[in-house]
Amino acid sequence: MKKFEYMEKHGYEQLVYFHDKATGLKGITCIHNTTLGPALGGTRLWNYDNEDDATLDVLRLARGMTYKAAAAGLNLGGGKTVLIGDAEKVKNEGYFRGLGRYVQTLNGRYITAEDVNVHAKDLDFVNMETDFVVGLKHKSGNPSPMTSLGCFHGIRASLKVIFGSDSIVGRTFAVQGAGETGDYLIEYLRDAGAGQIYFTEINEKHIKKIGEKYPEVTFVEPDKIYELDVDVFAPCALGAVMNDKTIPRLKCKIVAGTANNVLDDEQKHGLMLKEAGILYAPDFVINAGGLINVYHELQGYKRENAVNDIEKIYDRLELIYKLAEEKDTDTQEAAKIFAKDRIATISTVRSNFVKR
Ligand code: NAD
């Protein structure tokens, strides 16, 4: 892999490899862009086939974090760490304290958090060695309710565009996946007076849980969820669910959920949804509630301040939808333009010397 060529093409700042023989810790931290603030992004532990796969993953994920933080209005840059290893075998106190020590060497240019196979209890060990870690249980807690809250407000902003009113009352929904975020989203929608809510799941325990908690919500088989005649389709499970096969089957007016990487091919399927007359809420904008929540740990965590900032997902989506219209482009592309514009503007604003 031609790393410097890739870094130059996409404007990366730093790529750091680290290894600790005693604990078997082997990882890579990538800092994409710190124009807005320190790079923040979780640590993912994965048994990558080879080092190039791990490198490409950390590069892509870090860049995604730059745009997510910028579009969320946060003073954060984008970064990420990947650890190469088998989560069943490598995890222990020494391993995560070792990680904490490497994070500390970056002296605050990078702040870590949870991601796949790295959980709040692992971060407690990381926190023994570094201050540059967020998402701690005793601080901001579980991010999922906050992610769903942001998604709820994003759905309201999307309804306003399509129906002229952001009221949830009587609107109909198809929720794909009722794990952490899907469950909380169903609760917010139901409490706000939604009409019929359908959901799908593949995990029997979750199907039972939703049936007991919300008896008025209707289960449908996984493959039937796409063609329901509802106002909003909310992907809250997997990525790549908007693709050549599913988009032609949709009868909804809006696609807006918590899942990451919803579009199989960003450019192609963003445009396909636009051409089908379906409003797509860009995933990295509507699902930023969890990120906004952990960001508040850096400000001295107060729940009401986090909630206040999460509500602003509504306003940002409104701006992005307007921008998409002005530029005659799809909403995913508009969200990226929005994020890049913010980075460019703030870097200009900060070019003056001001004593604080
Ligand atoms: P989760 O694992 O708790 O829930 C996902 C659910 O989807 C599971 O119950 C699973 O059984 C179900 N599922 C999987 N495949 C399915 C299928 N084909 N049809 C129907 N259901 C299926 O995960 P989560 O934390 O709710 O996250 C969901 C999505 O949101 C992921 O893409 C995640 O990356 C994204 N996200 C989550 C957060 C957060 O705060 N948890 C933040 C940002 C983005």
CSV table of C-alpha atoms and ligand atoms in Angstrom, one decimal:
chain,number,residue,atom,x,y,z
A,1,MET,CA,0.0,0.0,0.0
A,2,LYS,CA,1.3,3.4,-1.0
A,3,LYS,CA,0.6,5.1,2.3
A,4,PHE,CA,2.1,8.6,1.7
A,5,GLU,CA,0.3,8.8,-1.7
A,6,TYR,CA,-3.0,8.0,0.0
A,7,MET,CA,-2.3,10.4,2.9
A,8,GLU,CA,-1.4,13.2,0.5
A,9,LYS,CA,-4.5,12.6,-1.7
A,10,HIS,CA,-7.0,12.8,1.3
A,11,GLY,CA,-5.1,15.3,3.4
A,12,TYR,CA,-4.1,13.1,6.4
A,13,GLU,CA,-1.8,14.5,9.2
A,14,GLN,CA,-0.4,11.5,11.0
A,15,LEU,CA,-0.3,7.7,11.0
A,16,VAL,CA,1.2,6.0,14.1
A,17,TYR,CA,2.1,2.3,14.5
A,18,PHE,CA,2.7,1.0,17.9
A,19,HIS,CA,3.6,-2.4,19.4
A,20,ASP,CA,4.1,-3.8,22.9
A,21,LYS,CA,5.8,-7.2,23.1
A,22,ALA,CA,4.8,-7.9,26.7
A,23,THR,CA,1.0,-7.6,26.1
A,24,GLY,CA,0.9,-8.4,22.4
A,25,LEU,CA,-0.7,-5.0,21.7
A,26,LYS,CA,-0.4,-4.1,18.1
A,27,GLY,CA,-2.2,-1.1,16.6
A,28,ILE,CA,-2.4,1.9,14.4
A,29,THR,CA,-3.7,5.4,15.3
A,30,CYS,CA,-4.6,7.7,12.4
A,31,ILE,CA,-5.1,11.5,12.8
A,32,HIS,CA,-6.9,12.8,9.7
A,33,ASN,CA,-7.5,16.5,10.4
A,34,THR,CA,-7.2,18.6,13.5
A,35,THR,CA,-8.3,22.0,12.1
A,36,LEU,CA,-11.3,22.2,14.4
A,37,GLY,CA,-9.8,20.5,17.5
A,38,PRO,CA,-8.2,17.3,18.8
A,39,ALA,CA,-8.9,14.2,16.7
A,40,LEU,CA,-11.5,12.0,18.4
A,41,GLY,CA,-12.5,8.5,17.4
A,42,GLY,CA,-13.0,5.1,19.0
A,43,THR,CA,-10.6,2.2,19.1
A,44,ARG,CA,-11.7,-0.8,17.1
A,45,LEU,CA,-10.3,-4.3,17.9
A,46,TRP,CA,-10.4,-6.6,14.9
A,47,ASN,CA,-8.7,-9.7,13.6
A,48,TYR,CA,-7.6,-8.2,10.3
A,49,ASP,CA,-6.3,-10.5,7.7
A,50,ASN,CA,-3.2,-8.4,7.1
A,51,GLU,CA,-1.6,-5.0,8.0
A,52,ASP,CA,-2.8,-3.3,4.8
A,53,ASP,CA,-6.4,-4.1,5.6
A,54,ALA,CA,-6.0,-2.6,9.1
A,55,THR,CA,-4.2,0.5,7.7
A,56,LEU,CA,-6.9,1.1,5.1
A,57,ASP,CA,-9.6,0.7,7.7
A,58,VAL,CA,-8.1,3.2,10.1
A,59,LEU,CA,-7.4,5.7,7.4
A,60,ARG,CA,-11.0,5.5,6.1
A,61,LEU,CA,-12.6,5.6,9.6
A,62,ALA,CA,-10.5,8.5,10.8
A,63,ARG,CA,-11.5,10.6,7.7
A,64,GLY,CA,-15.2,9.7,8.3
A,65,MET,CA,-14.8,11.1,11.9
A,66,THR,CA,-13.5,14.4,10.6
A,67,TYR,CA,-16.7,15.0,8.6
A,68,LYS,CA,-18.9,13.6,11.3
A,69,ALA,CA,-17.5,16.0,14.0
A,70,ALA,CA,-17.5,18.9,11.6
A,71,ALA,CA,-21.1,18.4,10.6
A,72,ALA,CA,-22.1,18.0,14.2
A,73,GLY,CA,-20.8,21.5,15.0
A,74,LEU,CA,-18.1,20.1,17.4
A,75,ASN,CA,-14.7,21.5,17.9
A,76,LEU,CA,-13.1,18.2,17.1
A,77,GLY,CA,-11.0,16.7,14.4
A,78,GLY,CA,-11.1,13.2,13.1
A,79,GLY,CA,-9.1,10.2,14.2
A,80,LYS,CA,-9.3,6.5,14.9
A,81,THR,CA,-7.3,3.6,16.3
A,82,VAL,CA,-7.4,0.0,15.2
A,83,LEU,CA,-5.9,-2.9,17.2
A,84,ILE,CA,-5.0,-6.0,15.3
A,85,GLY,CA,-5.9,-9.1,17.3
A,86,ASP,CA,-8.5,-11.7,18.3
A,87,ALA,CA,-10.9,-10.0,20.8
A,88,GLU,CA,-11.5,-13.5,22.5
A,89,LYS,CA,-7.8,-13.8,23.3
A,90,VAL,CA,-6.0,-10.5,23.7
A,91,LYS,CA,-8.1,-8.4,26.0
A,92,ASN,CA,-6.9,-7.9,29.6
A,93,GLU,CA,-5.8,-5.1,31.9
A,94,GLY,CA,-2.2,-4.9,30.7
A,95,TYR,CA,-3.3,-4.7,27.0
A,96,PHE,CA,-5.6,-1.7,27.6
A,97,ARG,CA,-3.2,0.1,29.9
A,98,GLY,CA,-0.6,-0.4,27.2
A,99,LEU,CA,-3.0,1.3,24.8
A,100,GLY,CA,-3.6,4.1,27.2
A,101,ARG,CA,0.2,4.8,27.4
A,102,TYR,CA,0.4,5.1,23.6
A,103,VAL,CA,-2.6,7.4,23.5
A,104,GLN,CA,-0.9,9.5,26.1
A,105,THR,CA,2.2,9.9,23.9
A,106,LEU,CA,0.1,11.8,21.4
A,107,ASN,CA,-0.3,14.4,24.1
A,108,GLY,CA,-4.0,15.3,23.4
A,109,ARG,CA,-3.8,15.4,19.6
A,110,TYR,CA,-5.9,12.3,19.7
A,111,ILE,CA,-8.7,11.2,22.1
A,112,THR,CA,-10.0,7.7,22.1
A,113,ALA,CA,-13.4,6.1,22.9
A,114,GLU,CA,-15.3,2.8,22.4
A,115,ASP,CA,-15.8,1.0,19.1
A,116,VAL,CA,-16.2,-2.6,17.9
A,117,ASN,CA,-14.9,-5.0,20.6
A,118,VAL,CA,-13.8,-2.2,22.9
A,119,HIS,CA,-16.2,-1.4,25.7
A,120,ALA,CA,-16.6,1.1,28.6
A,121,LYS,CA,-15.0,-1.4,31.1
A,122,ASP,CA,-11.9,-1.6,28.8
A,123,LEU,CA,-11.7,2.1,28.7
A,124,ASP,CA,-11.5,2.3,32.5
A,125,PHE,CA,-8.1,0.5,32.1
A,126,VAL,CA,-7.1,3.0,29.3
A,127,ASN,CA,-8.1,5.8,31.6
A,128,MET,CA,-5.6,4.6,34.2
A,129,GLU,CA,-2.8,5.7,31.8
A,130,THR,CA,-4.2,8.6,29.9
A,131,ASP,CA,-6.6,11.5,30.3
A,132,PHE,CA,-7.4,11.4,26.6
A,133,VAL,CA,-10.3,9.0,26.6
A,134,VAL,CA,-14.0,9.6,26.6
A,135,GLY,CA,-17.2,7.4,26.8
A,136,LEU,CA,-16.5,6.4,30.4
A,137,LYS,CA,-19.3,4.8,32.3
A,138,HIS,CA,-19.2,7.1,35.3
A,139,LYS,CA,-19.3,10.2,33.0
A,140,SER,CA,-21.5,10.3,29.8
A,141,GLY,CA,-22.6,6.6,30.1
A,142,ASN,CA,-24.4,4.6,27.4
A,143,PRO,CA,-24.4,6.6,24.1
A,144,SER,CA,-27.3,4.7,22.4
A,145,PRO,CA,-30.2,6.7,23.9
A,146,MET,CA,-28.5,9.9,22.8
A,147,THR,CA,-27.9,8.6,19.3
A,148,SER,CA,-31.6,7.7,19.1
A,149,LEU,CA,-32.6,11.1,20.4
A,150,GLY,CA,-30.6,12.8,17.7
A,151,CYS,CA,-32.1,10.5,15.1
A,152,PHE,CA,-35.6,11.4,16.5
A,153,HIS,CA,-34.9,15.1,15.9
A,154,GLY,CA,-33.4,14.4,12.5
A,155,ILE,CA,-36.6,12.5,11.6
A,156,ARG,CA,-38.7,15.6,12.7
A,157,ALA,CA,-36.6,17.9,10.4
A,158,SER,CA,-37.1,15.4,7.5
A,159,LEU,CA,-40.8,15.2,8.0
A,160,LYS,CA,-41.0,19.1,7.9
A,161,VAL,CA,-39.4,19.0,4.4
A,162,ILE,CA,-41.7,16.4,3.0
A,163,PHE,CA,-45.0,17.1,4.8
A,164,GLY,CA,-44.6,20.8,5.9
A,165,SER,CA,-44.9,19.8,9.6
A,166,ASP,CA,-42.4,18.1,11.9
A,167,SER,CA,-45.1,16.4,14.0
A,168,ILE,CA,-44.6,12.7,14.6
A,169,VAL,CA,-48.3,12.4,15.4
A,170,GLY,CA,-50.0,9.8,13.1
A,171,ARG,CA,-46.9,9.3,11.0
A,172,THR,CA,-45.9,5.7,10.1
A,173,PHE,CA,-42.5,4.1,10.5
A,174,ALA,CA,-40.6,0.9,9.6
A,175,VAL,CA,-37.6,0.4,12.0
A,176,GLN,CA,-35.0,-2.1,10.8
A,177,GLY,CA,-33.2,-3.5,13.8
A,178,ALA,CA,-34.4,-3.3,17.4
A,179,GLY,CA,-31.1,-3.6,19.3
A,180,GLU,CA,-29.9,-0.6,21.4
A,181,THR,CA,-30.7,2.3,19.1
A,182,GLY,CA,-33.7,0.8,17.4
A,183,ASP,CA,-35.4,0.1,20.7
A,184,TYR,CA,-34.8,3.7,22.0
A,185,LEU,CA,-36.0,5.2,18.7
A,186,ILE,CA,-39.2,3.2,18.9
A,187,GLU,CA,-39.8,4.5,22.4
A,188,TYR,CA,-39.3,8.2,21.3
A,189,LEU,CA,-41.6,7.7,18.3
A,190,ARG,CA,-44.3,6.0,20.3
A,191,ASP,CA,-44.1,8.6,23.1
A,192,ALA,CA,-44.4,11.4,20.5
A,193,GLY,CA,-47.7,9.9,19.2
A,194,ALA,CA,-46.6,8.0,16.1
A,195,GLY,CA,-49.2,6.1,14.1
A,196,GLN,CA,-48.4,2.6,13.1
A,197,ILE,CA,-44.8,1.5,13.8
A,198,TYR,CA,-43.4,-1.7,12.2
A,199,PHE,CA,-40.1,-3.3,13.1
A,200,THR,CA,-37.9,-6.1,12.0
A,201,GLU,CA,-35.3,-8.1,13.8
A,202,ILE,CA,-33.3,-11.4,13.4
A,203,ASN,CA,-32.6,-11.8,17.1
A,204,GLU,CA,-35.4,-13.7,18.8
A,205,LYS,CA,-34.7,-12.1,22.2
A,206,HIS,CA,-35.1,-8.7,20.8
A,207,ILE,CA,-38.3,-9.6,19.0
A,208,LYS,CA,-39.7,-10.8,22.3
A,209,LYS,CA,-38.4,-7.7,24.2
A,210,ILE,CA,-40.1,-5.3,21.7
A,211,GLY,CA,-43.3,-7.3,21.8
A,212,GLU,CA,-43.5,-7.0,25.5
A,213,LYS,CA,-42.4,-3.3,25.8
A,214,TYR,CA,-44.5,-2.0,23.0
A,215,PRO,CA,-47.5,-4.3,22.2
A,216,GLU,CA,-48.8,-1.8,19.7
A,217,VAL,CA,-45.7,-2.2,17.4
A,218,THR,CA,-45.9,-4.8,14.7
A,219,PHE,CA,-43.2,-7.2,13.8
A,220,VAL,CA,-42.5,-8.0,10.1
A,221,GLU,CA,-40.0,-10.5,8.6
A,222,PRO,CA,-36.6,-8.9,7.7
A,223,ASP,CA,-37.1,-9.0,3.9
A,224,LYS,CA,-40.6,-7.5,4.1
A,225,ILE,CA,-39.5,-4.3,5.8
A,226,TYR,CA,-38.4,-2.5,2.6
A,227,GLU,CA,-41.7,-2.4,0.8
A,228,LEU,CA,-44.0,-1.3,3.6
A,229,ASP,CA,-46.1,1.7,2.7
A,230,VAL,CA,-44.9,4.0,5.5
A,231,ASP,CA,-43.7,7.6,5.8
A,232,VAL,CA,-40.2,6.8,7.2
A,233,PHE,CA,-37.9,3.9,6.8
A,234,ALA,CA,-35.4,3.9,9.7
A,235,PRO,CA,-32.3,1.7,9.2
A,236,CYS,CA,-31.0,0.9,12.7
A,237,ALA,CA,-29.0,-2.3,12.1
A,238,LEU,CA,-26.6,-2.8,9.3
A,239,GLY,CA,-24.7,-0.8,6.7
A,240,ALA,CA,-25.2,-0.9,2.9
A,241,VAL,CA,-29.0,-1.5,3.2
A,242,MET,CA,-29.7,1.1,0.5
A,243,ASN,CA,-28.5,-0.5,-2.7
A,244,ASP,CA,-29.5,-1.5,-6.2
A,245,LYS,CA,-31.9,-4.2,-4.9
A,246,THR,CA,-33.6,-2.4,-2.1
A,247,ILE,CA,-34.2,1.2,-3.4
A,248,PRO,CA,-36.6,0.2,-6.1
A,249,ARG,CA,-38.7,-1.6,-3.5
A,250,LEU,CA,-39.1,1.4,-1.2
A,251,LYS,CA,-42.5,3.0,-0.8
A,252,CYS,CA,-41.5,5.4,2.0
A,253,LYS,CA,-40.8,9.2,1.6
A,254,ILE,CA,-37.9,9.4,4.0
A,255,VAL,CA,-34.9,7.2,4.9
A,256,ALA,CA,-33.6,8.3,8.3
A,257,GLY,CA,-32.1,6.0,11.0
A,258,THR,CA,-29.1,5.4,13.3
A,259,ALA,CA,-27.1,3.0,11.2
A,260,ASN,CA,-23.6,3.8,9.8
A,261,ASN,CA,-22.7,3.5,6.1
A,262,VAL,CA,-26.3,3.1,5.0
A,263,LEU,CA,-25.6,3.7,1.4
A,264,ASP,CA,-23.9,0.8,-0.3
A,265,ASP,CA,-22.2,3.1,-2.8
A,266,GLU,CA,-22.3,6.7,-1.5
A,267,GLN,CA,-22.5,8.5,-4.8
A,268,LYS,CA,-24.6,6.1,-6.7
A,269,HIS,CA,-27.2,5.3,-4.1
A,270,GLY,CA,-27.4,8.9,-2.8
A,271,LEU,CA,-28.4,9.9,-6.3
A,272,MET,CA,-30.7,6.9,-6.7
A,273,LEU,CA,-32.7,8.0,-3.6
A,274,LYS,CA,-32.9,11.6,-4.8
A,275,GLU,CA,-34.2,10.5,-8.2
A,276,ALA,CA,-36.8,8.2,-6.6
A,277,GLY,CA,-38.0,11.3,-4.7
A,278,ILE,CA,-37.0,9.9,-1.3
A,279,LEU,CA,-35.4,12.2,1.2
A,280,TYR,CA,-32.3,10.6,2.7
A,281,ALA,CA,-31.0,11.9,6.1
A,282,PRO,CA,-27.2,11.5,5.8
A,283,ASP,CA,-26.1,8.8,8.3
A,284,PHE,CA,-23.1,10.6,9.7
A,285,VAL,CA,-25.2,13.7,10.5
A,286,ILE,CA,-28.4,12.1,11.9
A,287,ASN,CA,-26.5,9.5,14.0
A,288,ALA,CA,-24.1,11.9,15.6
A,289,GLY,CA,-25.9,12.1,19.0
A,290,GLY,CA,-23.6,9.6,20.7
A,291,LEU,CA,-20.5,11.5,19.5
A,292,ILE,CA,-22.0,14.8,20.7
A,293,ASN,CA,-22.7,13.2,24.0
A,294,VAL,CA,-19.1,12.0,24.6
A,295,TYR,CA,-17.8,15.3,23.4
A,296,HIS,CA,-19.5,16.8,26.4
A,297,GLU,CA,-17.2,14.9,28.7
A,298,LEU,CA,-14.4,17.2,27.5
A,299,GLN,CA,-16.6,20.2,28.7
A,300,GLY,CA,-17.3,18.7,32.1
A,301,TYR,CA,-20.3,16.5,31.4
A,302,LYS,CA,-23.8,17.9,32.0
A,303,ARG,CA,-26.6,15.9,30.5
A,304,GLU,CA,-28.9,18.9,29.7
A,305,ASN,CA,-26.1,20.6,27.7
A,306,ALA,CA,-25.5,17.4,25.7
A,307,VAL,CA,-29.3,17.1,25.1
A,308,ASN,CA,-29.4,20.7,24.0
A,309,ASP,CA,-26.6,20.2,21.4
A,310,ILE,CA,-28.1,16.9,20.2
A,311,GLU,CA,-31.4,18.7,19.4
A,312,LYS,CA,-29.4,20.9,17.0
A,313,ILE,CA,-29.2,17.9,14.6
A,314,TYR,CA,-32.6,19.2,13.5
A,315,ASP,CA,-31.2,22.6,12.5
A,316,ARG,CA,-28.2,21.2,10.8
A,317,LEU,CA,-30.2,18.8,8.7
A,318,GLU,CA,-32.4,21.7,7.6
A,319,LEU,CA,-29.3,23.5,6.4
A,320,ILE,CA,-28.0,20.5,4.6
A,321,TYR,CA,-31.4,19.8,2.9
A,322,LYS,CA,-31.4,23.4,1.7
A,323,LEU,CA,-27.8,23.2,0.5
A,324,ALA,CA,-28.7,20.0,-1.5
A,325,GLU,CA,-31.5,21.9,-3.2
A,326,GLU,CA,-29.3,24.9,-4.0
A,327,LYS,CA,-26.5,22.8,-5.4
A,328,ASP,CA,-28.9,20.4,-7.1
A,329,THR,CA,-27.1,17.4,-5.5
A,330,ASP,CA,-28.0,14.5,-3.2
A,331,THR,CA,-28.1,15.0,0.6
A,332,GLN,CA,-25.1,12.8,1.3
A,333,GLU,CA,-23.0,15.0,-1.0
A,334,ALA,CA,-24.5,18.1,0.5
A,335,ALA,CA,-23.6,17.0,4.0
A,336,LYS,CA,-19.9,16.5,3.0
A,337,ILE,CA,-19.9,20.0,1.4
A,338,PHE,CA,-21.4,21.4,4.6
A,339,ALA,CA,-18.7,19.7,6.7
A,340,LYS,CA,-15.8,20.8,4.5
A,341,ASP,CA,-17.1,24.3,4.4
A,342,ARG,CA,-17.2,24.5,8.2
A,343,ILE,CA,-13.6,23.3,8.4
A,344,ALA,CA,-12.5,25.8,5.8
A,345,THR,CA,-14.4,28.7,7.4
A,346,ILE,CA,-13.1,28.0,11.0
A,347,SER,CA,-9.5,27.6,9.8
A,348,THR,CA,-9.8,31.1,8.2
A,349,VAL,CA,-11.4,32.6,11.3
A,350,ARG,CA,-8.6,31.2,13.4
A,351,SER,CA,-5.8,32.6,11.2
A,352,ASN,CA,-5.8,35.9,13.3
A,353,PHE,CA,-3.7,36.0,16.4
A,354,VAL,CA,-6.0,36.5,19.5
A,355,LYS,CA,-4.6,36.4,23.0
A,356,ARG,CA,-6.9,34.5,25.4
B,1,NAD,P1,-27.2,-3.3,18.2
B,1,NAD,O1,-26.3,-4.4,17.8
B,1,NAD,O2,-27.6,-3.0,19.6
B,1,NAD,O3,-28.6,-3.4,17.3
B,1,NAD,C1,-28.6,-3.8,16.0
B,1,NAD,C2,-29.8,-4.8,15.9
B,1,NAD,O4,-30.0,-5.1,14.5
B,1,NAD,C3,-29.5,-6.1,16.6
B,1,NAD,O5,-30.6,-6.4,17.5
B,1,NAD,C4,-29.5,-7.2,15.4
B,1,NAD,O6,-30.1,-8.4,15.8
B,1,NAD,C5,-30.3,-6.5,14.4
B,1,NAD,N1,-30.1,-6.9,13.0
B,1,NAD,C6,-29.0,-7.3,12.4
B,1,NAD,N2,-29.2,-7.7,11.2
B,1,NAD,C7,-30.5,-7.5,10.9
B,1,NAD,C8,-31.3,-7.7,9.8
B,1,NAD,N3,-30.8,-8.1,8.6
B,1,NAD,N4,-32.6,-7.4,9.9
B,1,NAD,C9,-33.1,-6.9,11.0
B,1,NAD,N5,-32.4,-6.7,12.1
B,1,NAD,C10,-31.1,-7.0,12.1
B,1,NAD,O7,-26.5,-2.0,17.5
B,1,NAD,P2,-26.9,-0.4,17.8
B,1,NAD,O8,-25.9,0.1,18.8
B,1,NAD,O9,-28.3,-0.2,17.9
B,1,NAD,O10,-26.4,0.2,16.4
B,1,NAD,C11,-27.1,0.0,15.2
B,1,NAD,C12,-26.5,0.8,14.1
B,1,NAD,O11,-26.3,2.2,14.5
B,1,NAD,C13,-25.1,0.3,13.7
B,1,NAD,O12,-24.9,0.5,12.3
B,1,NAD,C14,-24.2,1.3,14.5
B,1,NAD,O13,-22.9,1.4,13.9
B,1,NAD,C15,-24.9,2.5,14.4
B,1,NAD,N6,-24.6,3.5,15.4
B,1,NAD,C16,-24.8,3.3,16.7
B,1,NAD,C17,-24.5,4.2,17.7
B,1,NAD,C18,-24.8,3.9,19.2
B,1,NAD,O14,-24.7,4.9,20.0
B,1,NAD,N7,-25.1,2.7,19.6
B,1,NAD,C19,-24.0,5.5,17.3
B,1,NAD,C20,-23.8,5.7,15.9
B,1,NAD,C21,-24.2,4.8,15.0
